[in-house]
Each structure stands twice: as structure tokens, then as C-alpha cells.
Tab-separated table of C-alpha atoms in Angstrom:
chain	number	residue	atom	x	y	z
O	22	UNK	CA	-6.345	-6.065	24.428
O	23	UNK	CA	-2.747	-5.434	24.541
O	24	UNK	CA	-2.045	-5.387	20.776
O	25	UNK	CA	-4.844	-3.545	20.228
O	26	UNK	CA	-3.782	-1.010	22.203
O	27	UNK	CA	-0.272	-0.389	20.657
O	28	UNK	CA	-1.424	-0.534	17.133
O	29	UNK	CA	-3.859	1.756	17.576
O	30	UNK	CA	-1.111	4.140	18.930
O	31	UNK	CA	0.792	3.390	15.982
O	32	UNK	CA	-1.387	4.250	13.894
O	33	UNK	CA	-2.168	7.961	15.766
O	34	UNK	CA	1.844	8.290	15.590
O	35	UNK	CA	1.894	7.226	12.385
O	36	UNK	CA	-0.949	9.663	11.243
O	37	UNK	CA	0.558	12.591	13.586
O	38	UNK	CA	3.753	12.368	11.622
O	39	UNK	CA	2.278	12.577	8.226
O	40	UNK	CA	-0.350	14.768	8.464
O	41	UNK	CA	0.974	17.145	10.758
O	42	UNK	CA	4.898	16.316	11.601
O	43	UNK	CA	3.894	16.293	15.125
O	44	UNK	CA	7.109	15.022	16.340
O	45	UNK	CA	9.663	17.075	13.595
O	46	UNK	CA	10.988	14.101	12.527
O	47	UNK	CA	10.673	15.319	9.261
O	48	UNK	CA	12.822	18.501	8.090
O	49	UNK	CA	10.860	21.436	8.583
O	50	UNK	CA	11.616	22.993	5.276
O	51	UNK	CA	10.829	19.717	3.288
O	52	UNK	CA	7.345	19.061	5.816
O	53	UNK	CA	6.132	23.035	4.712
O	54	UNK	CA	6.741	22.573	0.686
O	55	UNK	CA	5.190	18.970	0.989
O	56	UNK	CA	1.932	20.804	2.078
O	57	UNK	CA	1.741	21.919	-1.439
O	58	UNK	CA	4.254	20.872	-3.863
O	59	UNK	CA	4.100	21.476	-7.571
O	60	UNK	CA	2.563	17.919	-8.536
O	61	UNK	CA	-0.469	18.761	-5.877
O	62	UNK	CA	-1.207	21.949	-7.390
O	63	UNK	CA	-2.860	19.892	-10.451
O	64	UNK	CA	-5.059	18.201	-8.217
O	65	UNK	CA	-6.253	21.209	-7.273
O	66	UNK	CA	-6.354	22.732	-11.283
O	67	UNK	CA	-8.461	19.904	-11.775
O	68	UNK	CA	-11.036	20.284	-8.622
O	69	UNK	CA	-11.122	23.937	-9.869
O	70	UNK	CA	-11.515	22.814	-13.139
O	71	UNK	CA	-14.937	20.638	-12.258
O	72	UNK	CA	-16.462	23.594	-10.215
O	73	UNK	CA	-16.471	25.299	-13.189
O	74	UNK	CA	-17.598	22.638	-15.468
O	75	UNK	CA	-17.869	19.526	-15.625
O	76	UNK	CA	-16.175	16.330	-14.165
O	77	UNK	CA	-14.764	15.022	-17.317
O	78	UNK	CA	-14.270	18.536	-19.115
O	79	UNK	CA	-10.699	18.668	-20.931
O	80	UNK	CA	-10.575	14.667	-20.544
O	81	UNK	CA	-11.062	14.745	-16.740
O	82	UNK	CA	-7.275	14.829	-16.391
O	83	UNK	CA	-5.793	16.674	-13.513
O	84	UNK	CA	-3.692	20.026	-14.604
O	85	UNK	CA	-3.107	23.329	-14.135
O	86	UNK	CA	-6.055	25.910	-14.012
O	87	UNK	CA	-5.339	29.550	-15.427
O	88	UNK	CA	-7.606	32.689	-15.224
O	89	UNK	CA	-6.988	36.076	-15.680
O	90	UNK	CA	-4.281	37.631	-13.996
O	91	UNK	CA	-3.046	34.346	-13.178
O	92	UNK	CA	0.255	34.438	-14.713
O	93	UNK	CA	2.451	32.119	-15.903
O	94	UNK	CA	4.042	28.730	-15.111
O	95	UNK	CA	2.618	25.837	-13.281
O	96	UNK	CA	3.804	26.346	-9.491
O	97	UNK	CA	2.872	30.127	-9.738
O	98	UNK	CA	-0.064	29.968	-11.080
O	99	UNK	CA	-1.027	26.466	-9.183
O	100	UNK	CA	-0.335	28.019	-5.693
O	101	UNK	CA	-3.038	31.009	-7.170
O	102	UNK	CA	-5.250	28.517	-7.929
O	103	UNK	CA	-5.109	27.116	-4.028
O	104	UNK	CA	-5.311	29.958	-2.885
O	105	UNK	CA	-8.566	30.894	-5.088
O	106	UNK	CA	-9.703	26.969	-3.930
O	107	UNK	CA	-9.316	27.126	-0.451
O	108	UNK	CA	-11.534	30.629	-0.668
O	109	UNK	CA	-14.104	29.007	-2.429
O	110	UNK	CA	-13.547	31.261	-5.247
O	111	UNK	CA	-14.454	30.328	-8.894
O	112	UNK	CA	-12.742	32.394	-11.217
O	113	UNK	CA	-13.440	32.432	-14.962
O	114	UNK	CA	-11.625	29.937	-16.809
O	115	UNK	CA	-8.931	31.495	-19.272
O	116	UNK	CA	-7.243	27.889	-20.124
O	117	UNK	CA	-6.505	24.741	-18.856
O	118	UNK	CA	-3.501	22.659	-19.115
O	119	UNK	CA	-4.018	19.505	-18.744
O	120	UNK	CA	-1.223	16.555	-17.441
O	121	UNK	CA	-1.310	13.888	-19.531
O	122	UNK	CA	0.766	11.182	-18.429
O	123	UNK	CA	-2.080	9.521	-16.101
O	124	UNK	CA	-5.691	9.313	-15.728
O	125	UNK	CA	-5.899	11.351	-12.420
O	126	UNK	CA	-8.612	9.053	-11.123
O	127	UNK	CA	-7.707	10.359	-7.534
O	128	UNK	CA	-8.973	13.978	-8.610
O	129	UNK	CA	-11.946	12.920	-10.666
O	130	UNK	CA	-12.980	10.621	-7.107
O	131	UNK	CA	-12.079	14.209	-4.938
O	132	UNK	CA	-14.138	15.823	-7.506
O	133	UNK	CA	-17.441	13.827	-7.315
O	134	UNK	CA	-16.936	14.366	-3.817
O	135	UNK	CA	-16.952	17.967	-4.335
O	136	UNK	CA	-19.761	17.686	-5.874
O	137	UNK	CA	-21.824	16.175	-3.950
O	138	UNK	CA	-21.607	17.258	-0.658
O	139	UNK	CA	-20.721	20.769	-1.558
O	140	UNK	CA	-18.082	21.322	1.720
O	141	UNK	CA	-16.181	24.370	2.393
O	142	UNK	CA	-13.282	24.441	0.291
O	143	UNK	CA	-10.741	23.909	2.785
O	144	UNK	CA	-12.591	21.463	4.768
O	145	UNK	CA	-12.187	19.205	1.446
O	146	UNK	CA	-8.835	18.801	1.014
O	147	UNK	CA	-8.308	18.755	4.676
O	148	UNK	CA	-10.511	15.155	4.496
O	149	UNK	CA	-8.450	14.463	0.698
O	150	UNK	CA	-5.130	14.243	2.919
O	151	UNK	CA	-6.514	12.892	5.884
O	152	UNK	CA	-7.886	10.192	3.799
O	153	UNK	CA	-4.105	9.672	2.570
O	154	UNK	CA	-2.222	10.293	5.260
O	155	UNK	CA	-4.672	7.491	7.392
O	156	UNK	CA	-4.826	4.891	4.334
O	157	UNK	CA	-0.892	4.880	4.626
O	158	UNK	CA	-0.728	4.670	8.686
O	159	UNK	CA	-3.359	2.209	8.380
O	160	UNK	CA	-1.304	-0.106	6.027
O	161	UNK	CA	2.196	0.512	8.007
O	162	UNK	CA	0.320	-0.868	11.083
O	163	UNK	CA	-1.429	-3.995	9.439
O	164	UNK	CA	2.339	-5.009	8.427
O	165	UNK	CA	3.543	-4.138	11.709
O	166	UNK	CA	0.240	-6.648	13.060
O	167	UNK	CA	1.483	-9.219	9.934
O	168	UNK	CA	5.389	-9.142	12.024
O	169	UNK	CA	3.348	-9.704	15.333
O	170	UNK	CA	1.647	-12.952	13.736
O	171	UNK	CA	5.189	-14.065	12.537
O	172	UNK	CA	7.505	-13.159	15.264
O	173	UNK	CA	6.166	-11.458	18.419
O	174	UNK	CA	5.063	-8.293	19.961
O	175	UNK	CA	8.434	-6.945	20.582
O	176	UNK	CA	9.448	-7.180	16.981
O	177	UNK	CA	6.545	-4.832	16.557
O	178	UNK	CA	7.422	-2.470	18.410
O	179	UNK	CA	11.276	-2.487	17.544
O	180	UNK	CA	10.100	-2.291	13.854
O	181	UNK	CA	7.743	0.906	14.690
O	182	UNK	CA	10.389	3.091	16.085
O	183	UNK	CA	13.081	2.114	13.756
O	184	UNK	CA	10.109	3.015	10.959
O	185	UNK	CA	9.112	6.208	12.605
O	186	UNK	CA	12.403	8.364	12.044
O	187	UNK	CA	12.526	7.447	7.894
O	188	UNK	CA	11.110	10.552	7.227
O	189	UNK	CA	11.137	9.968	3.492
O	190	UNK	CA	7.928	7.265	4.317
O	191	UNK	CA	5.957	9.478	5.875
O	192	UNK	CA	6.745	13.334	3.715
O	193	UNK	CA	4.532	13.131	0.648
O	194	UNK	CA	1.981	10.355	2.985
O	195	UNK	CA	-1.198	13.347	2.923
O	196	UNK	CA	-0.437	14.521	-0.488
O	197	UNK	CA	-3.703	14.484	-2.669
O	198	UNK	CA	-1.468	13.598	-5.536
O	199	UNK	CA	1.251	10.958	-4.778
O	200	UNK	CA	-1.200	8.903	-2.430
O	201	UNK	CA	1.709	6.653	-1.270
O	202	UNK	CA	-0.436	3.986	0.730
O	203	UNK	CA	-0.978	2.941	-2.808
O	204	UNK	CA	2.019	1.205	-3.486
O	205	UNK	CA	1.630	-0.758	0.146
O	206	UNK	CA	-1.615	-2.865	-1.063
O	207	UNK	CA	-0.742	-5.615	-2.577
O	208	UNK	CA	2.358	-6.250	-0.344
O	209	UNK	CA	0.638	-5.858	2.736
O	210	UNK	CA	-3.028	-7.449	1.534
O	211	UNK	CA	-0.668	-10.359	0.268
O	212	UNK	CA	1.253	-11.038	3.217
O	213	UNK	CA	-1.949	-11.553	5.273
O	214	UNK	CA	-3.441	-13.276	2.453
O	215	UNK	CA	-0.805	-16.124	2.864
O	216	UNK	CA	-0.548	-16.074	6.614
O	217	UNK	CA	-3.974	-16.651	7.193
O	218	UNK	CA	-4.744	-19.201	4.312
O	219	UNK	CA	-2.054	-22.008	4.401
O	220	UNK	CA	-4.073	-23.345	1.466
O	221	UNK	CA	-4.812	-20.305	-0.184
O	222	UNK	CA	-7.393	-19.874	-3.320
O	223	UNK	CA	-5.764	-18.598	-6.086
O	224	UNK	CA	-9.080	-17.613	-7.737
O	225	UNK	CA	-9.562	-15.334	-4.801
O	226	UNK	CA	-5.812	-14.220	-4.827
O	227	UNK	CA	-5.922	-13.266	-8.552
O	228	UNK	CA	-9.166	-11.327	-8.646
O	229	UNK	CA	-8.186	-9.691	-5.267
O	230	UNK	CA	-5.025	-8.459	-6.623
O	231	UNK	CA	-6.090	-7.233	-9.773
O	232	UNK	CA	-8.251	-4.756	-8.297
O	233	UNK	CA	-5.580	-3.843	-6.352
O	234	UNK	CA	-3.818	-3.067	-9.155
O	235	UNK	CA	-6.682	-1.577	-10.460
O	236	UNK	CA	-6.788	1.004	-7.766
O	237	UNK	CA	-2.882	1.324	-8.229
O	238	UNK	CA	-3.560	2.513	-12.160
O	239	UNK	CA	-6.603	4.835	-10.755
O	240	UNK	CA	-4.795	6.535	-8.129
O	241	UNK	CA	-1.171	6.835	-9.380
O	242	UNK	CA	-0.891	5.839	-13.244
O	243	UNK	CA	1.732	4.338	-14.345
O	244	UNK	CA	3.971	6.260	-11.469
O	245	UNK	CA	6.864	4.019	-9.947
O	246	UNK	CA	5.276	0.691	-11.704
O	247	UNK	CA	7.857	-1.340	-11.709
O	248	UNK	CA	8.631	-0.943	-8.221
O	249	UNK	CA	4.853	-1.675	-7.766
O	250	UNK	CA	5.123	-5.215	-9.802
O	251	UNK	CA	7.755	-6.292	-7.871
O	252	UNK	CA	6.947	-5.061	-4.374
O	253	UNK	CA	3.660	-6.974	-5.263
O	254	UNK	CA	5.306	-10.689	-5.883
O	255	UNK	CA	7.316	-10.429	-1.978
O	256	UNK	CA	4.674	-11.975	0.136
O	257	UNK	CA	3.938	-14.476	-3.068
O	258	UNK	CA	7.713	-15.871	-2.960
O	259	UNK	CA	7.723	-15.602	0.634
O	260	UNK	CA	5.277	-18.098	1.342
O	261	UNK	CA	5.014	-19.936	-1.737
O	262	UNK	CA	8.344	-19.859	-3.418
O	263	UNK	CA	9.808	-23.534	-4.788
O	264	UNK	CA	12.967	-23.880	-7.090
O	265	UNK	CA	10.486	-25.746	-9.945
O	266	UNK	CA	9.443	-24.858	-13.095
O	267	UNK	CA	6.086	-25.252	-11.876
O	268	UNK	CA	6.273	-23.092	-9.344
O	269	UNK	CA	7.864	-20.520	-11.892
O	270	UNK	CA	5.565	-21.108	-14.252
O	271	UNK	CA	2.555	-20.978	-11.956
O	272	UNK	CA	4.170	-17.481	-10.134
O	273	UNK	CA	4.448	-16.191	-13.888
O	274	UNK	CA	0.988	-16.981	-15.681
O	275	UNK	CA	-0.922	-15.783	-12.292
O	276	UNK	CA	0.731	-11.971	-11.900
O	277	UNK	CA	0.516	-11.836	-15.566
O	278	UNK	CA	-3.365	-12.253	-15.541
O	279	UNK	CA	-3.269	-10.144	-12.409
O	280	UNK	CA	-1.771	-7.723	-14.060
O	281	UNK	CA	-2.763	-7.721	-17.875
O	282	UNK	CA	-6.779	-6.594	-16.933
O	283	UNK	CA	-6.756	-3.741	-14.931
O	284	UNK	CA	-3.293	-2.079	-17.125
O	285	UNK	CA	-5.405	-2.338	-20.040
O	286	UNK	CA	-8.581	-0.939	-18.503
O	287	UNK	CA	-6.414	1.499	-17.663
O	288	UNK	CA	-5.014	2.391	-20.610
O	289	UNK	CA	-8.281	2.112	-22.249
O	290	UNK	CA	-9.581	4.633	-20.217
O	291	UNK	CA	-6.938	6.651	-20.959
O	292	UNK	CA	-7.115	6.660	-24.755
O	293	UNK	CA	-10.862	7.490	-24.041
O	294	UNK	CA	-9.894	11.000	-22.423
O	295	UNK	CA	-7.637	11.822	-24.776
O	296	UNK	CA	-10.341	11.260	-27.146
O	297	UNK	CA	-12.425	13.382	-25.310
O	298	UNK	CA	-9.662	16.046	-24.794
O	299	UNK	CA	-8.350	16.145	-28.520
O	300	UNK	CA	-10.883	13.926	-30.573
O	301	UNK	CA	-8.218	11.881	-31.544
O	302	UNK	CA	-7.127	8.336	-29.765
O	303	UNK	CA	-3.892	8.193	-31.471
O	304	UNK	CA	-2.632	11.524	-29.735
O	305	UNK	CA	-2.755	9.382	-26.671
O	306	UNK	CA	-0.774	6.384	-28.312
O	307	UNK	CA	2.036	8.586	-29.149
O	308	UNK	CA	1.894	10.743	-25.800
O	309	UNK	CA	2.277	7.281	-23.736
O	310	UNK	CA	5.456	5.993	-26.251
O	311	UNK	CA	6.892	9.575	-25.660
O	312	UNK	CA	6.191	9.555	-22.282
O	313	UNK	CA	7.586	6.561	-22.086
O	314	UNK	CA	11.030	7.151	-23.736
O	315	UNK	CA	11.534	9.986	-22.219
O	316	UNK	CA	11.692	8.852	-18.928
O	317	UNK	CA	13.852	6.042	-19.325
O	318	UNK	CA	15.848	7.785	-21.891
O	319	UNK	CA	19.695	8.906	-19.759
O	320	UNK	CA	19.715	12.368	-21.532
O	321	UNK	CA	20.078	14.242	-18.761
O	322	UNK	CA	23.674	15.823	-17.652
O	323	UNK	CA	25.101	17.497	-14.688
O	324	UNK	CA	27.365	20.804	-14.207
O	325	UNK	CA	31.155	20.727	-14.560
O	326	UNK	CA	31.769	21.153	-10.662
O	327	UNK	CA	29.668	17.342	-10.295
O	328	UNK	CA	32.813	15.353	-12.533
O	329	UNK	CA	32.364	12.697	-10.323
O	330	UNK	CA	29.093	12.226	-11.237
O	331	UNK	CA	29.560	12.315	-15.003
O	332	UNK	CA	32.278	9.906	-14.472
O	333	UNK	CA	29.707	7.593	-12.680
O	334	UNK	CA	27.293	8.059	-15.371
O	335	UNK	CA	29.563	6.226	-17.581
O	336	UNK	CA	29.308	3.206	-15.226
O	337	UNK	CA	25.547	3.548	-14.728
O	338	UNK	CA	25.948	4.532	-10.994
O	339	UNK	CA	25.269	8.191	-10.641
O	340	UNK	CA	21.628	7.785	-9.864
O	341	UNK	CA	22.313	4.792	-7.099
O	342	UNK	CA	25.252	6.532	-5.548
O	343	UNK	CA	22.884	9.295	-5.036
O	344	UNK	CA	19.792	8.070	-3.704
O	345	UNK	CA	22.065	5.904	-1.103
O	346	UNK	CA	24.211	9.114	-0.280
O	347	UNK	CA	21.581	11.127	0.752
O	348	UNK	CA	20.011	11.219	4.770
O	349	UNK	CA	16.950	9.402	5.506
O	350	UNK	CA	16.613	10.931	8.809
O	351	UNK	CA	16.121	14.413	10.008
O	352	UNK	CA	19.729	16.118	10.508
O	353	UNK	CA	18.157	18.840	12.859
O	354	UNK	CA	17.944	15.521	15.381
O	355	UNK	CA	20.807	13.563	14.513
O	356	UNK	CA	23.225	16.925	13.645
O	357	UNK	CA	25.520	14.444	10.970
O	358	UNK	CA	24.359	13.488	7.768
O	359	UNK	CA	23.225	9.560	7.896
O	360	UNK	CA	22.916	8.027	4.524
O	361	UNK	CA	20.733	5.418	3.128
O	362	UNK	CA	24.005	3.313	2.924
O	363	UNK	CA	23.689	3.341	6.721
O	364	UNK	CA	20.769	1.141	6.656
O	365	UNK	CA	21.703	-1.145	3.438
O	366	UNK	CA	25.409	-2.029	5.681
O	367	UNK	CA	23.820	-2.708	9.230
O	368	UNK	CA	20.998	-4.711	7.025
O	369	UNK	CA	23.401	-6.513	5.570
O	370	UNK	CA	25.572	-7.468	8.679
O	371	UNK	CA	21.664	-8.172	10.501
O	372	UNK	CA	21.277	-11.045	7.178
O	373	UNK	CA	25.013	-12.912	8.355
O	374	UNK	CA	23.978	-12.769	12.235
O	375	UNK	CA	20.070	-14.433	10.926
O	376	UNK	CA	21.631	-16.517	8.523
O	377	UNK	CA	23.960	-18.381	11.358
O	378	UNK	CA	21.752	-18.192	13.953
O	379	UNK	CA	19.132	-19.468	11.170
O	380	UNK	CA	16.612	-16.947	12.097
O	381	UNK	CA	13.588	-17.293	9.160
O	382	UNK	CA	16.307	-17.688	6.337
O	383	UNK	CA	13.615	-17.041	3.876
O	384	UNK	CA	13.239	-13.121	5.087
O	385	UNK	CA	16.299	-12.939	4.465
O	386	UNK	CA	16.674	-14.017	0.582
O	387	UNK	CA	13.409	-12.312	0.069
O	388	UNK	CA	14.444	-8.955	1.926
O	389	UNK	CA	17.628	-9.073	-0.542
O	390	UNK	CA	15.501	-9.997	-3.845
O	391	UNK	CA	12.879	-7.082	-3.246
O	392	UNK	CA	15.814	-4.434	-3.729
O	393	UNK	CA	15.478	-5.195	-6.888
O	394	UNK	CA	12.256	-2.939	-6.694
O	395	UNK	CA	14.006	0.457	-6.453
O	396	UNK	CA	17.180	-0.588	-8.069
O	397	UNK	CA	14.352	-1.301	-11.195
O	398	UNK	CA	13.112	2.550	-11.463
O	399	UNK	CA	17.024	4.342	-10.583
O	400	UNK	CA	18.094	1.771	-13.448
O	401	UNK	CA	15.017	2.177	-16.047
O	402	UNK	CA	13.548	5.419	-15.633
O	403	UNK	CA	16.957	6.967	-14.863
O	404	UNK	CA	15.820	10.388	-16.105
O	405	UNK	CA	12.946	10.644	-13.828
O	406	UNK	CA	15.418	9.785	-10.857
O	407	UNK	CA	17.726	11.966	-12.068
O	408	UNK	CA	14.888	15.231	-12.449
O	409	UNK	CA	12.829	14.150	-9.456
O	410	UNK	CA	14.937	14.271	-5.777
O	411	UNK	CA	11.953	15.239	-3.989
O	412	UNK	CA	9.912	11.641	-3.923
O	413	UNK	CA	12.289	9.037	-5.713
O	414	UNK	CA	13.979	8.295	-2.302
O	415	UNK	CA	10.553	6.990	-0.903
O	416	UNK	CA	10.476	3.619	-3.022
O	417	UNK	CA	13.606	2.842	-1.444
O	418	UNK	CA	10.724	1.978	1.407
O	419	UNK	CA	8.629	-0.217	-1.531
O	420	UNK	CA	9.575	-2.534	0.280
O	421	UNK	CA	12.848	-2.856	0.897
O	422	UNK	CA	13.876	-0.829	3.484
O	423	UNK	CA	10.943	-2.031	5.740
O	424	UNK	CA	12.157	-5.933	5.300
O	425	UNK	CA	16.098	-4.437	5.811
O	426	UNK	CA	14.241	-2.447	9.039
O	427	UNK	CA	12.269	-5.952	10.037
O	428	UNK	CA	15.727	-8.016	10.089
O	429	UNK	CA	17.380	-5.490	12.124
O	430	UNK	CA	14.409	-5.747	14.369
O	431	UNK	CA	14.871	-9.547	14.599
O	432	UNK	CA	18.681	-9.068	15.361
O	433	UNK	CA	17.695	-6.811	17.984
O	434	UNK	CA	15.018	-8.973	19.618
O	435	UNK	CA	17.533	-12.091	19.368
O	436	UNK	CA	20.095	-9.638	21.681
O	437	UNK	CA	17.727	-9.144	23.894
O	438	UNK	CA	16.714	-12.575	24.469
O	439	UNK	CA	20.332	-13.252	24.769
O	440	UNK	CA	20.626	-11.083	27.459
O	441	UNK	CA	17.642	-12.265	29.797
């Protein structure tokens, strides 16, 4: 009765925090442009886009909506749009700009929903982010249940309020288009997976998981995927992890099935839009290899009064030295800037304390292999870090920074046994 008490408050704080900054943990500037950033406004396009017509009109991708007098470029026009959407207002399709890059399964799901049960407007996309902004409390609390199997209640707890204040989790949690509980499925469905089934079934695993992924290429594309594959394998080396070449081999043939079916549904489905968008598959062949280079591609550049960073970018460490220089909690509270360095220093002196007081060892080597999950997008798809400063910091949390925030939890607890 106990437990269930606290995680069901952690999941109201949790859901307080996201959907409504309750507690102003999050900077009020960033909290009021999260409400409708520029990437949420083609959501929207494409709800608008289905009133008028049909679902899968202009390939059923998501994009931006224009009508007359609607003026020109995407955030203008897209906050025109809301406004228009929350009014339940249909204007008279001009054009429609469609974004490419992903399948926008989220939208085409909001817009059958639209559909059919014909809400008010702004009663919708209240329920779209609620749905979001609950899916990711919801998952945050089964992994803060998962530390109270492993450890104890106390570690729970410690691990919610050290979670609470990394505002970077929780700002884009309710957003229609991000939907960041995504990227905690397979890590969190995993770790129970293992904990309750000592002897697991890897039939059940590997079909479980792929629709997980599944979901992953519905909701979010092909957004932050590497992060995503590795994230995914954590709770798999946790539990399972032997220095054999059959466990390597095993770990490597069952992620690749897990993964190989749902990306090529996926992309499949993808190819089929553009089809329906420009009548032509191989548009969407070249869009995805475009797409592709692009983002990875390190053609971007900085202004003259940033040398140090073009120096860095010589070395390859412009992007990292900038997503750990920058605050992960709110400096109205704390008045000083405190970088993510903050947390990657005390996690690292948490891992010596563990290690010699031999404190589950294994956390610890798998807490320092998983940073290889947002080291993997600053390093790959270092033009997408470099352009986009508004979300990249949150797959710091993917799931790094939750393990580094779980061993300073245990280092905590282990003081305060000390102390009784």
C-alpha cells in the first residue's frame, strides 16, 4: 500500500511538471515556446489538413497547412494554422507542405481520432498532450518501481527528486510531435522483462520488442535512432551480458531480427506515401539518402566571435563540449549556471565509491557503456546537434543520465545507512 502510494504521486508530479510546469522547474520562457514549437505546428498542418480532406491526402505526412492570407514561412503560418485549429475553423486549402523525413504516424493516429469522435478543437489536443505527457510519467515511474525491485524504496525516492529538477526530461514530454515516452519503451519494458523472468523467452522478448520498435518508427521516424538502438540493448547486457562469443553472437542475431522487421515496414510505408504524394517511389529513395547525408554531414560553421568552437571542430568536440556546458536545471532556482558536466563528474566519483564498496558493479559498467547512446547522435548526426539546441540535450536522459542519477542515488542511500 505504501509503494503504491508514492508512485502514484510520482506519477501526478511527474505529469504536473510536464504538462503544466506546476512547480517552475522548468524555465518559464523555454515551458511557454514548448507549448507550441515549430516542429508541433506540423502536427497541427496535418490535423488541419484531414479536416479538409482526407486522412492520407498529400501522403498522410504531417506539414505545414497554408490558406489565404496565411503568409509565409512555417512558424508563422503554423501558429495561424493553431490558431484557426483550436477555433474549429476550416479554412480553404491554398497548399500544403508536406515534411518528409518521417511517416507522421502520431498525426495520422490524432487524426482518426479527430475523426471519429468529432471533439472541440481544443479539447483534442488538450487529450494529444495529455496522452504524452502521462505515457512519459507513466514510464519514469515503472523504472523508478524497476529500482524499488532491485534496491529499495529509498532509492526510489532519492532517484525521483534527483529526476524531477532535469528539466530537459520533462520540456518537450506533452508535445504532440516529439512524443518522448517513446524512446523509454524498450529500456524500461526490458528491464522488467528480465527482472521478472530469470529464464526469460526469447521468442516473447523478440516479438515484444519489435513492436516496440515498431511504435518507435510510427511515432518518431527515424528521429534520435541510434540513441534508441542502444538505449534498447541496456537492460539486455544488464542481466544477460557474458564475455563469450555466444553470448555476442546470440545479443547480435536477436536485436538484429528485432530490429530488421518493423525498420523495413517502416520504410515501406514510407515509400508508399511518397508514392501517393508524388507518384513516384524513387523520390522517396533519394529524399531518405539526402536526408540522411545531410544530417550527418559536419557542414555547418559558427561566427568569428565562437573561435573556440571552430578550433574544437577540428578535434570533433564542439558539439560535446556544448551539450555538457549547458544547465540542466532551472537557473531562476539555482541563480548559477550548473552544467551537464556537473552530473557526468559526481557520476563518475558515485562509480569509484560503488566500485570499492562493490555496490552492483554491473550498474556501473552498464551506466558507463549506455553513454555511448548520446555520444552516438552528437558524433553521427553532428549537423542536427549542431542546428537543433532546443531537444538534442534530452537524449542525454536516453538513458544515461537516469543510470548516472540511479548510482548517485545508491551512493546516497549507502551514506545514509552509514550513518544509522
Amino acid at each position: 500500500m505504501k509503494k503504491a502510494f508514492c508512485f502514484s504521486l510520482f506519477t501526478i508530479f511527474f505529469f504536473l511538471n510536464t504538462q503544466f510546469n506546476t512547480f517552475h522547474l522548468i524555465p518559464k520562457e523555454k515551458f511557454e515556446y514548448s507549448k507550441l514549437e515549430e516542429s508541433e505546428t506540423l502536427v497541427i498542418g496535418k490535423i488541419m489538413n484531414s479536416e479538409h480532406g482526407k486522412i492520407m491526402d498529400d501522403g498522410g505526412f504531417t506539414g505545414t497547412y497554408y490558406f489565404k492570407g496565411s503568409g509565409n514561412g512555417r512558424s508563422v503560418v503554423g501558429k495561424k494554422v493553431y490558431e484557426k485549429y483550436i477555433n474549429n475553423e476550416i479554412p480553404e486549402k491554398t497548399a500544403y507542405d508536406p515534411y518528409k523525413t518521417q511517416i507522421g504516424g502520431q498525426a495520422i493516429l490524432y487524426s482518426l481520432f479527430d475523426k471519429t469522435f468529432g471533439l472541440d478543437n481544443a479539447i483534442n489536443l488538450d487529450i494529444f498532450r495529455i496522452f504524452n505527457s502521462l505515457s512519459l510519467s507513466i514510464l519514469l515511474v515503472l523504472f523508478l518501481y524497476w529500482i524499488s525491485q532491485n534496491f529499495n524504496l529509498t532509492v526510489s525516492v532519492i532517484t525521483f527528486l534527483l529526476l524531477l529538477p532535469n528539466y530537459w526530461l520533462f520540456l518537450y514530454g506533452k508535445s504532440t510531435w516529439w512524443c518522448n515516452w517513446v524512446y523509454f519503451l524498450p529500456f524500461v519494458y526490458g528491464l522488467l522483462f528480465f527482472e521478472k523472468n530469470k529464464n526469460p523467452n526469447f521468442k516473447t522478448y523478440i516479438f515484444s520488442l519489435s513492436f516496440l520498435f515498431f511504435l518507435k518508427f510510427w511515432f518518431t521516424g527515424f528521429e534520435f535512432i541510434t540513441v534508441f538502438l542502444i538505449s534498447s540493448s541496456i537492460p539486455y547486457l544488464y542481466y544477460r551480458f557474458e564475455n563469450t562469443i555466444s553470448f555476442y553472437w546470440d545479443f547480435i542475431w536477436r536485436h538484429f531480427v528485432i530490429l530488421i522487421i518493423p525498420l523495413l515496414i517502416n520504410i515501406n510505408f514510407l515509400l508508399y506515401q511518397f508514392y501517393l504524394l508524388t507518384g513516384s517511389v524513387q523520390t522517396g529513395i533519394y529524399h531518405l539518402k539526402n536526408a540522411f547525408s545531410r544530417r550527418s554531414s559536419s557542414e555547418y560553421f559558427y561566427e568569428q566571435n565562437q573561435k573556440y568552437l571552430i578550433l574544437l571542430k577540428k578535434f570533433h568536440l564542439d558539439i560535446i563540449t556544448r551539450y555538457l556546458g549547458n544547465s540542466f536545471i532551472n537557473e531562476d532556482l539555482t541563480l548559477i549556471k550548473v552544467p551537464f558536466a556537473t552530473i557526468l563528474c559526481i557520476g563518475i566519483v558515485c562509480s569509484i565509491y560503488l566500485y570499492i564498496k562493490n555496490i552492483d558493479r554491473k550498474l556501473i559498467f552498464t551506466t558507463w557503456f549506455s553513454i555511448l547512446a548520446p555520444f552516438s547522435w552528437f558524433i553521427l548526426f553532428q549537423q542536427h546537434a549542431h542546428i537543433h539546441k532546443h531537444i538534442d540535450f534530452f537524449i542525454w536522459y536516453c538513458p544515461f543520465f537516469i543510470l548516472v542519477i540511479l548510482l548517485i542515488s545508491l551512493t546516497l542511500n549507502s551514506f545514509l545507512k552509514t550513518s544509522k
